[in-house]
CSV table of C-alpha atoms and ligand atoms in Angstrom, one decimal:
chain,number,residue,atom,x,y,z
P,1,UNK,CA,23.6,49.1,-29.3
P,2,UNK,CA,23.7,46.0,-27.6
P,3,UNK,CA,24.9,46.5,-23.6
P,4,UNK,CA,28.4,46.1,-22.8
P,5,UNK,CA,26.9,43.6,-19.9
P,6,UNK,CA,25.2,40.1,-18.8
P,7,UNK,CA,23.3,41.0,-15.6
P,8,UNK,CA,21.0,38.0,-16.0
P,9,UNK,CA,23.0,34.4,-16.0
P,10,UNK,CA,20.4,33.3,-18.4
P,11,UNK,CA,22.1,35.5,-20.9
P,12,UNK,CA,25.3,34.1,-21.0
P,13,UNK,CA,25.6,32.3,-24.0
P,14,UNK,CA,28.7,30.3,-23.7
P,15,UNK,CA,26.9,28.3,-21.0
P,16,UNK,CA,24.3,25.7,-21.7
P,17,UNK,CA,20.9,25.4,-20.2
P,18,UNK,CA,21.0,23.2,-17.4
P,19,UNK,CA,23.9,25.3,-16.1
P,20,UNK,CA,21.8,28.4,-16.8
P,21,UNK,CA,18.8,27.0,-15.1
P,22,UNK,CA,20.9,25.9,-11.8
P,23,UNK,CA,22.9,28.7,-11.5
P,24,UNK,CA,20.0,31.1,-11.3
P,25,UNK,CA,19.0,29.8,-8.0
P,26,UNK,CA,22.6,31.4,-7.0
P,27,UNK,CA,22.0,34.8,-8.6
P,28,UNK,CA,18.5,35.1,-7.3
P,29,UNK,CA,20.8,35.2,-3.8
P,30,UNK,CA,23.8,37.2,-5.4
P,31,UNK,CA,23.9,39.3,-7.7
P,32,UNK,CA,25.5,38.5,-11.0
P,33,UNK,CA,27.0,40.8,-13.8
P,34,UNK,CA,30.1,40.1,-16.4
P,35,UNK,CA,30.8,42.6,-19.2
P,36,UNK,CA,31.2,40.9,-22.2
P,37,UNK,CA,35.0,41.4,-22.5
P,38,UNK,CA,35.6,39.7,-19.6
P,39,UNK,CA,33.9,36.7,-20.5
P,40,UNK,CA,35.9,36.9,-24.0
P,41,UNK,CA,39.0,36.0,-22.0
P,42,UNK,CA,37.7,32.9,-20.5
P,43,UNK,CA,38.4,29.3,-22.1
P,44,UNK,CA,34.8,28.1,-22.3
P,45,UNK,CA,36.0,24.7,-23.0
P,46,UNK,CA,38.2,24.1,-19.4
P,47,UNK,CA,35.6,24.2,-16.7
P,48,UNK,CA,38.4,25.2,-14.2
P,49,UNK,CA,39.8,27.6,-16.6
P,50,UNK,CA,40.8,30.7,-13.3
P,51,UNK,CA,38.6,33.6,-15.0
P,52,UNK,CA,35.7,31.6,-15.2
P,53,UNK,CA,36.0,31.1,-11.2
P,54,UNK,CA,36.2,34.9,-11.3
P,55,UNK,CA,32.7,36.1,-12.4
P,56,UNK,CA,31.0,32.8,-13.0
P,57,UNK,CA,28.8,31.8,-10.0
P,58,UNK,CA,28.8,28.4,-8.5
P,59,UNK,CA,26.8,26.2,-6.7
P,60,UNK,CA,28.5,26.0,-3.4
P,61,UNK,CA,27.7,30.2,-3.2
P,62,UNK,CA,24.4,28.5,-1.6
P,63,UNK,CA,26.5,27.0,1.5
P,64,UNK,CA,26.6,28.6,4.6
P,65,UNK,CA,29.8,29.4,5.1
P,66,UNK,CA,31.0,32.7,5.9
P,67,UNK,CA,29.6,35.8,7.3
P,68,UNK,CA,28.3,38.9,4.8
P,69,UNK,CA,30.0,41.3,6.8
P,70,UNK,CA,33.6,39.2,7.3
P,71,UNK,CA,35.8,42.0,8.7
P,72,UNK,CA,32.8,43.6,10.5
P,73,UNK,CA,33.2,47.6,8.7
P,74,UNK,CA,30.1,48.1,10.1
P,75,UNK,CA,31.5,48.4,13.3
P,76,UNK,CA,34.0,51.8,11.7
P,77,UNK,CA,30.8,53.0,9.3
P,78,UNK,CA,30.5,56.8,11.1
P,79,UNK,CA,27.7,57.7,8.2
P,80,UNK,CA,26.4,55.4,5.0
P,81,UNK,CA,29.2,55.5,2.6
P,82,UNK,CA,32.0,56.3,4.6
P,83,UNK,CA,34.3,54.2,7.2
P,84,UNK,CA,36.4,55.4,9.3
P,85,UNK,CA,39.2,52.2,11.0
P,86,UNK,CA,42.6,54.2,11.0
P,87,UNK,CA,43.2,56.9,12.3
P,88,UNK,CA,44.9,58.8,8.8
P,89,UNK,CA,42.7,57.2,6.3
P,90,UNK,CA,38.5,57.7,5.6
P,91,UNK,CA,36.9,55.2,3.3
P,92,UNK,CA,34.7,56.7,0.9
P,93,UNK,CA,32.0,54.1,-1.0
P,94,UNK,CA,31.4,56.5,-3.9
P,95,UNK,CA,30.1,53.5,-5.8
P,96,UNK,CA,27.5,50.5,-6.0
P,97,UNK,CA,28.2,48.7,-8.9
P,98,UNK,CA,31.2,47.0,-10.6
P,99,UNK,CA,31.8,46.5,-14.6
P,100,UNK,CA,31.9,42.9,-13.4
P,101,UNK,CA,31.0,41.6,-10.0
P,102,UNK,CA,33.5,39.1,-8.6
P,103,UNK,CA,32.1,35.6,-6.8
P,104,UNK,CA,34.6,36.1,-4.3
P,105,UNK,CA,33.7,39.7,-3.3
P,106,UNK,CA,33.9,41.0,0.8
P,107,UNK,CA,31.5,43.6,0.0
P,108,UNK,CA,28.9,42.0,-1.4
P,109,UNK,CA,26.4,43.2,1.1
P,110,UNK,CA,27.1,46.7,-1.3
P,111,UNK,CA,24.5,45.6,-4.6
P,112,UNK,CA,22.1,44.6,-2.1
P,113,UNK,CA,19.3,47.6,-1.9
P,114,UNK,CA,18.5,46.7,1.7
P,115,UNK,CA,22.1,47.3,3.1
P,116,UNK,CA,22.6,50.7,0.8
P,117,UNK,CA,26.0,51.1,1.8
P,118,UNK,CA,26.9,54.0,-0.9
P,119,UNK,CA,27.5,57.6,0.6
P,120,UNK,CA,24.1,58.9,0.7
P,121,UNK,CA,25.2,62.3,1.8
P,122,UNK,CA,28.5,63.4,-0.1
P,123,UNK,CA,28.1,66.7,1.7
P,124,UNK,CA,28.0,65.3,5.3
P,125,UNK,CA,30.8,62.7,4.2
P,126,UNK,CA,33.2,66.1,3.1
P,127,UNK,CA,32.2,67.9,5.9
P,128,UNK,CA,33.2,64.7,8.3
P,129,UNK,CA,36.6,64.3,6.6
P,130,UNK,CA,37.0,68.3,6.6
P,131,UNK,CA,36.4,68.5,10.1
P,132,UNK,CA,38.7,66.0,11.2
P,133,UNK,CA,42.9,67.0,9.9
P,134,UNK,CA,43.8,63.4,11.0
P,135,UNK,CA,42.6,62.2,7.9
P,136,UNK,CA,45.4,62.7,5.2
P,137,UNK,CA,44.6,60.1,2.6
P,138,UNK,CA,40.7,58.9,1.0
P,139,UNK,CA,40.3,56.0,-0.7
P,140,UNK,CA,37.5,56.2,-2.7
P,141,UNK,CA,36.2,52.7,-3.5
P,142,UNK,CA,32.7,51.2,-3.4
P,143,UNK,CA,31.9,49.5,-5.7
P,144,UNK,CA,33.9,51.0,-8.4
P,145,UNK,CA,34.6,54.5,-8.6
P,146,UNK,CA,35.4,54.4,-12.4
P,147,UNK,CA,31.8,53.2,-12.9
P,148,UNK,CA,31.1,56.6,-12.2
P,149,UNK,CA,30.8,59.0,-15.2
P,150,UNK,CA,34.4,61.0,-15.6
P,151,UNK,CA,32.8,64.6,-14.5
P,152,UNK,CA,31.0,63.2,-11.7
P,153,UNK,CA,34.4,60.9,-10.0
P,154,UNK,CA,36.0,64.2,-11.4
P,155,UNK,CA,33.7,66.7,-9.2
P,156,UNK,CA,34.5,63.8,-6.1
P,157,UNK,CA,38.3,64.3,-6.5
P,158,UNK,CA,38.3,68.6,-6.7
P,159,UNK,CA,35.8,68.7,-3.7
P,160,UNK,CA,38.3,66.5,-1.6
P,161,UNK,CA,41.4,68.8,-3.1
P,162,UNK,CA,39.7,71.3,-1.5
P,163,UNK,CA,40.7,69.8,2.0
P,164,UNK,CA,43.9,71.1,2.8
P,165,UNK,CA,44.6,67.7,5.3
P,166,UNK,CA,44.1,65.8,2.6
P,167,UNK,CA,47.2,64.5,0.5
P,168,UNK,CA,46.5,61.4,-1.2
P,169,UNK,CA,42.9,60.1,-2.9
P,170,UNK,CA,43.2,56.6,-3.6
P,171,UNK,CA,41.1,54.8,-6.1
P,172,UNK,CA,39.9,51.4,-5.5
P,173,UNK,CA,39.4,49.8,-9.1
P,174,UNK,CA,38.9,46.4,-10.9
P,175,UNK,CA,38.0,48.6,-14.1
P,176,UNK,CA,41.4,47.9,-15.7
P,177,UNK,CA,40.9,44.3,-15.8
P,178,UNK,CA,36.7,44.0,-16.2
P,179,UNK,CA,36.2,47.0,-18.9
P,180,UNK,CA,39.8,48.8,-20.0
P,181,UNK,CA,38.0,49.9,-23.0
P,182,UNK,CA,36.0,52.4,-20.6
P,183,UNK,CA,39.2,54.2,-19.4
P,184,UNK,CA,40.4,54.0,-22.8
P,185,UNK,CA,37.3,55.7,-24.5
P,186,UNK,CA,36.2,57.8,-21.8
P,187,UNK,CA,39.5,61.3,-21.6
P,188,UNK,CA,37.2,62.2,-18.8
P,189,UNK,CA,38.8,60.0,-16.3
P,190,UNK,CA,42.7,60.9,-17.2
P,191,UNK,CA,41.5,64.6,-17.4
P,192,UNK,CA,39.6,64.3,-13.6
P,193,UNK,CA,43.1,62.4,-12.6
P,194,UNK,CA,45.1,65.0,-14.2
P,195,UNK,CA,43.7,67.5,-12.2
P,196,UNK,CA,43.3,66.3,-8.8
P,197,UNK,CA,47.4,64.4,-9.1
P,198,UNK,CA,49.8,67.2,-8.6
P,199,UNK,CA,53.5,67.0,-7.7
P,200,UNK,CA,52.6,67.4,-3.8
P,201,UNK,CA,49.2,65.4,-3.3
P,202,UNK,CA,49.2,62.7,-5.9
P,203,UNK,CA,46.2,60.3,-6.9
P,204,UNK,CA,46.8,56.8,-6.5
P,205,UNK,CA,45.3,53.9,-8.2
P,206,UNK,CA,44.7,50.6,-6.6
P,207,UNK,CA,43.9,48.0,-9.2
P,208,UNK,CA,43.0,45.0,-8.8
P,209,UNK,CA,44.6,42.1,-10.9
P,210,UNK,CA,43.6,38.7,-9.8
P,211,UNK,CA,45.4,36.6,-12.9
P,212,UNK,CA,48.2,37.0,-15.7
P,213,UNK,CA,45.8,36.6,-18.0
P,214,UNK,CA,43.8,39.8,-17.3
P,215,UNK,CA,47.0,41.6,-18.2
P,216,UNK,CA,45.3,42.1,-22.2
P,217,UNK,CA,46.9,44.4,-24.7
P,218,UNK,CA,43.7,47.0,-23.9
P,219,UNK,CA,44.1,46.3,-19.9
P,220,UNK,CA,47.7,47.6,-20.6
P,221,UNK,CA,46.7,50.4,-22.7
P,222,UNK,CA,44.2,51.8,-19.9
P,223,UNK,CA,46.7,50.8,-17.3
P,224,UNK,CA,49.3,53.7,-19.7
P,225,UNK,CA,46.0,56.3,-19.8
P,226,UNK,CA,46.4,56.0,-16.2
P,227,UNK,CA,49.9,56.3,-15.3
P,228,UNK,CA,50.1,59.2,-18.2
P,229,UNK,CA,47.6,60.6,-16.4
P,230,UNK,CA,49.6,61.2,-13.4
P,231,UNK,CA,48.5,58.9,-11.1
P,232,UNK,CA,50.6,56.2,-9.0
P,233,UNK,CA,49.3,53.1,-9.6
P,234,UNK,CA,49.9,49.6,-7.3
P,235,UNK,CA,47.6,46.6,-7.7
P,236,UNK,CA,46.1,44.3,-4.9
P,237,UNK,CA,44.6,40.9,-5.1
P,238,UNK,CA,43.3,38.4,-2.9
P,239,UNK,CA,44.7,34.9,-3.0
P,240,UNK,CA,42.1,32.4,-4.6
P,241,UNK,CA,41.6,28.8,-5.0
P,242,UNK,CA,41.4,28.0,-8.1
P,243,UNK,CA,42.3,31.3,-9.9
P,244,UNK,CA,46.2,32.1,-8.7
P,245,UNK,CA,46.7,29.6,-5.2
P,246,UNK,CA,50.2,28.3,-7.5
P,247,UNK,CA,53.3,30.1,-7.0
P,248,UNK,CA,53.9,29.9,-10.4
P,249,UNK,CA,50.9,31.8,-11.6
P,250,UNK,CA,51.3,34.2,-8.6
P,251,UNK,CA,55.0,35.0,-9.8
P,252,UNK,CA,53.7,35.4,-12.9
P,253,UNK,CA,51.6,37.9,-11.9
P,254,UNK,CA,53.6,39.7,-10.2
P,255,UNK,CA,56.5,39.9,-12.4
P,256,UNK,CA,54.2,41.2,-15.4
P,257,UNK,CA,53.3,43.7,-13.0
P,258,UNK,CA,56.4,44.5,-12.4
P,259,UNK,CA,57.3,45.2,-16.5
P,260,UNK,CA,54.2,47.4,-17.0
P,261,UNK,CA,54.9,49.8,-13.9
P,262,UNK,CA,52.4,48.7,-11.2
P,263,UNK,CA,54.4,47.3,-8.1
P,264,UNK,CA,52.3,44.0,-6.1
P,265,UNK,CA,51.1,46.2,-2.8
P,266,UNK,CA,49.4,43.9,-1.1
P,267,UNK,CA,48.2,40.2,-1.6
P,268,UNK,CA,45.0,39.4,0.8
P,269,UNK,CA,43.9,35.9,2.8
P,270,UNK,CA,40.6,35.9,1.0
P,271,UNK,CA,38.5,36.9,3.9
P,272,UNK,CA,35.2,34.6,5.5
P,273,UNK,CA,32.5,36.1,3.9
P,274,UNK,CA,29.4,34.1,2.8
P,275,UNK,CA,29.4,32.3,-0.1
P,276,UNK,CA,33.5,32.9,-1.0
P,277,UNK,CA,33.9,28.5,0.7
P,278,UNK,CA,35.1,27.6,-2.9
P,279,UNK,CA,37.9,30.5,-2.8
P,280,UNK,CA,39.4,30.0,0.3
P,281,UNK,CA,43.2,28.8,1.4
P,282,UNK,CA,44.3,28.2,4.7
P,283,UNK,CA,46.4,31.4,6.2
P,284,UNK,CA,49.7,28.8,6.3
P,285,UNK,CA,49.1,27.1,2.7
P,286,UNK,CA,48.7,30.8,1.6
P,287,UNK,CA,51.9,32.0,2.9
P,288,UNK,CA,53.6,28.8,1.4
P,289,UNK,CA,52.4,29.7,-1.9
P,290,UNK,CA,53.2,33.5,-1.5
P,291,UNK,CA,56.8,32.9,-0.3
P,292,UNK,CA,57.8,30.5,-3.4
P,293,UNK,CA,56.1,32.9,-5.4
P,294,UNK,CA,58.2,35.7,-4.0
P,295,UNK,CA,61.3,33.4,-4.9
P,296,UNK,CA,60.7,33.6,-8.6
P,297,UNK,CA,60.8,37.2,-8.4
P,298,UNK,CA,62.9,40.5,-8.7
P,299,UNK,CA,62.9,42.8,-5.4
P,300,UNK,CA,60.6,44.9,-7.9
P,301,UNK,CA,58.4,42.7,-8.3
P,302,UNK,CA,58.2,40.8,-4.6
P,303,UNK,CA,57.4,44.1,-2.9
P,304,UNK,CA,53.8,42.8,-1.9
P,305,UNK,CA,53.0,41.4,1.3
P,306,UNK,CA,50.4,39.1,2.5
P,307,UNK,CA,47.6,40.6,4.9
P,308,UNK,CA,44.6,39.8,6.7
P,309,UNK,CA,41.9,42.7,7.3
P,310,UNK,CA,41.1,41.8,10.2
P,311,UNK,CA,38.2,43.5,12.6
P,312,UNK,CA,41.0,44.8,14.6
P,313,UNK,CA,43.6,45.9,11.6
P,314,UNK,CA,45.4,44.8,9.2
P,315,UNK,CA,47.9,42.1,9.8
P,316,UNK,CA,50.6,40.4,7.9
P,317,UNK,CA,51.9,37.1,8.0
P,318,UNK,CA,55.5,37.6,8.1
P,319,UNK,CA,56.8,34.2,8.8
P,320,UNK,CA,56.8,30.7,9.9
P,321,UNK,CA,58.5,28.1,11.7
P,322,UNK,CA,57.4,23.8,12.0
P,323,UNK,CA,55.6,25.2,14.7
P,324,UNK,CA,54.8,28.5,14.6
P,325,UNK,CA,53.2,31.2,12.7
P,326,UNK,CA,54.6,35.3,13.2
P,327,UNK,CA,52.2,37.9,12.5
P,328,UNK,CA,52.3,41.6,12.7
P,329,UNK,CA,50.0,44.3,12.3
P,330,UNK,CA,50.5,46.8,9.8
P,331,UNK,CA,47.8,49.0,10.6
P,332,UNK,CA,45.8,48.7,13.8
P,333,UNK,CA,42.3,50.5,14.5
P,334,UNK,CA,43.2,51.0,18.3
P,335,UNK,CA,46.8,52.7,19.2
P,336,UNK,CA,48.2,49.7,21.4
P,337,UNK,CA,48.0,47.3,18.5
P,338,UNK,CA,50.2,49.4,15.7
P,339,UNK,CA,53.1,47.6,14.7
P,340,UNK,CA,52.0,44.4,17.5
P,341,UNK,CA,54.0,41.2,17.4
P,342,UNK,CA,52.2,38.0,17.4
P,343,UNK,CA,53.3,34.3,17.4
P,344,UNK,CA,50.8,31.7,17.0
P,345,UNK,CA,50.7,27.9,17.7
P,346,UNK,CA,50.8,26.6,13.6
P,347,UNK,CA,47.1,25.1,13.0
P,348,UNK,CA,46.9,24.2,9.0
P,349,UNK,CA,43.0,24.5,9.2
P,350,UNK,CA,43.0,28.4,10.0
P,351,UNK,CA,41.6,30.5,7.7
P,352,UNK,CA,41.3,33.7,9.4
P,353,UNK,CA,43.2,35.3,12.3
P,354,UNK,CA,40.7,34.1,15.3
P,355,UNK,CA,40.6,30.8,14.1
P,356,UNK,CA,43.9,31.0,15.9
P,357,UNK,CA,43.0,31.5,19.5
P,358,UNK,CA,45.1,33.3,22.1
P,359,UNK,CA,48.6,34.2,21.0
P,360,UNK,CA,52.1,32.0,22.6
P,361,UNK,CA,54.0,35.4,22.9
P,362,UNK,CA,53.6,38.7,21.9
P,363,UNK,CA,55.1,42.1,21.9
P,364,UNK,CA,54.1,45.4,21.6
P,365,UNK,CA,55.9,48.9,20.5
P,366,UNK,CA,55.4,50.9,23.9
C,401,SF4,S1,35.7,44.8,-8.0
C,401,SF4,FE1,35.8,44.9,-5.7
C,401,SF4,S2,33.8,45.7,-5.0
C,401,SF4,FE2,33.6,45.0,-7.2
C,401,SF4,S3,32.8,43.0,-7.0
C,401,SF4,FE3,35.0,42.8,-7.2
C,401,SF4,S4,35.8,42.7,-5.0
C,401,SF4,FE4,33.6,43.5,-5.0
């Protein structure tokens, strides 16, 4: 049976082979895979068409823009495979590959086999989050935790049930949108979610949704398998050039969301990291375009807000004036800085939070 995948650009038959040739120089630097599916849903004949930008590499991957590790998790990596930032929630890389991979990933450093960044030792990983009762919620991400087999995400889910602290298990996927048929043909993965979502401690899934047009009849019906399976599901995307920086195709977005029963949670600056130049949108353009997207909305469907994962937390933009920009963090690695108040001088050519320099006011919750 022929693979579900392309892991060698040269494979990809809808491209032609000059742009085979030339893109390989990219993928010999990083890494490249597309399920077939996925590339069914692009428009071959629109070079710009937003999936393409999704999983087909580019050129400018080659510039130096960037850094691999852009919201430095090394710094909150206690053992390989897990990271620990906030106080209540342990990170737990279950996974090193992706049905697709996306151009614009923040974690690319993860298919590289000289970072190994998967949990190594699941049993030291337990025993950390056993041995510390702050931790009420895991999100288990990677990679992609549904690119594990069903009995082995399964076996994951019932050791961390075990752990009386912990209520929620999170799962971090972009399997609805690369490969739904995989959720749809594999019971194992509504079974494993079945068990581990009760009434008190419920799974959630995160998906990951970039563009209306991922939203296919089979993306819906795995996105059903999942919520019949008991779990909660929310989606999260970055916000990309070229794929959904319009506030029309945002709304869009988030409005089909809305119908199928997966509320926006949180739309992200598309972080620094190397090779992800083509992708990015300044922090204030951003918030522009996620504001009038917001304004096509219901309050259903609007309930998203726009982040930065920053080294020092997670901070949202929450607002601008001609000369100012508002932020505040939503979740802060160090005490002081939960629920901080910052206001910025406006620069247009920031793209990440320290490309704003010191703060004109600030406040904090003492
Ligand atoms: S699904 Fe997530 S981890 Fe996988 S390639 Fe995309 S951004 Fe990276």
């Amino acid at each position: 049976m022929a693979s579900q995948f392309y892991t060698d650009i040269r494979q990809v038959p809808e491209l032609c082979e000059s742009e085979r040739k030339e893109l390989e120089r990219v993928t010999r630097k990083y890494e490249f895979k597309a399920s077939r599916y996925y590339l069914s849903l692009i428009d071959w004949n629109d070079p710009a068409d937003p999936l393409r930008q999704i999983v087909i590499p580019s050129l400018t991957e080659l510039s130096p823009w960037g850094r691999l590790d852009a919201s430095k998790e090394s710094k909150y990596t206690v053992m390989p495979g897990l990271q620990h930032k906030y106080n209540s929630t342990a990170l737990l890389l279950v996974s090193d590959t992706c049905a697709c991979i996306c151009r614009y990933c923040f974690r690319k450093r993860i298919f590289r086999a000289d970072y190994g960044e998967k949990v190594r030792d699941l049993e030291a990983a337990l025993g950390y989050i056993a041995a510390h009762p702050e931790i009420n919620n895991v999100l288990l991400t990677g990679g992609d935790p549904l690119m594990l087999a069903p009995k082995k995400l399964g076996a994951i889910m019932e050791r961390l049930r075990g752990v009386d602290h912990v209520r929620i298990i999170r799962i971090g996927t972009k399997v609805p949108a690369y490969l739904p048929s995989r959720i749809v043909d594999n019971p194992g993965f509504a079974e494993a979610i079945r068990r581990a979502s009760t009434s008190e401690r419920r799974v959630y899934c995160i998906v990951h949704f970039n563009h209306e047009r991922e939203l296919t009849d089979t993306a819906l019906t795995a996105l059903d398998v999942l919520l019949q399976s008991g779990a909660i599901l929310a989606n999260q995307t970055p916000l990309l050039r070229g794929v959904n920086d319009d506030p029309l195709v945002l709304a869009n977005l988030f409005n089909r969301l809305s119908y199928i029963g997966v509320p926006p949670y949180y739309v992200f600056q598309c972080r620094p990291t190397l090779a992800n130049k083509d992708f990015a949108v300044p922090v204030e353009e951003g918030y522009t375009i996620f504001e009038e997207a917001k304004s096509r909305c219901s309050g259903l469907a609007k309930r998203a807000r726009f982040v930065m994962s920053h080294e020092t937390g997670k901070i949202e933009v929450v607002g601008m004036t001609e000369s100012e920009v508002f932020l505040k963090y939503l979740r802060a690695e160090c005490d002081r800085d939960s629920s901080r108040f910052v206001v910025m001088k406006r620069n247009p050519a920031a793209y990440w939070y320290d490309d704003y320099g010191e703060p004109v006011a600030e406040q904090y919750l003492e």
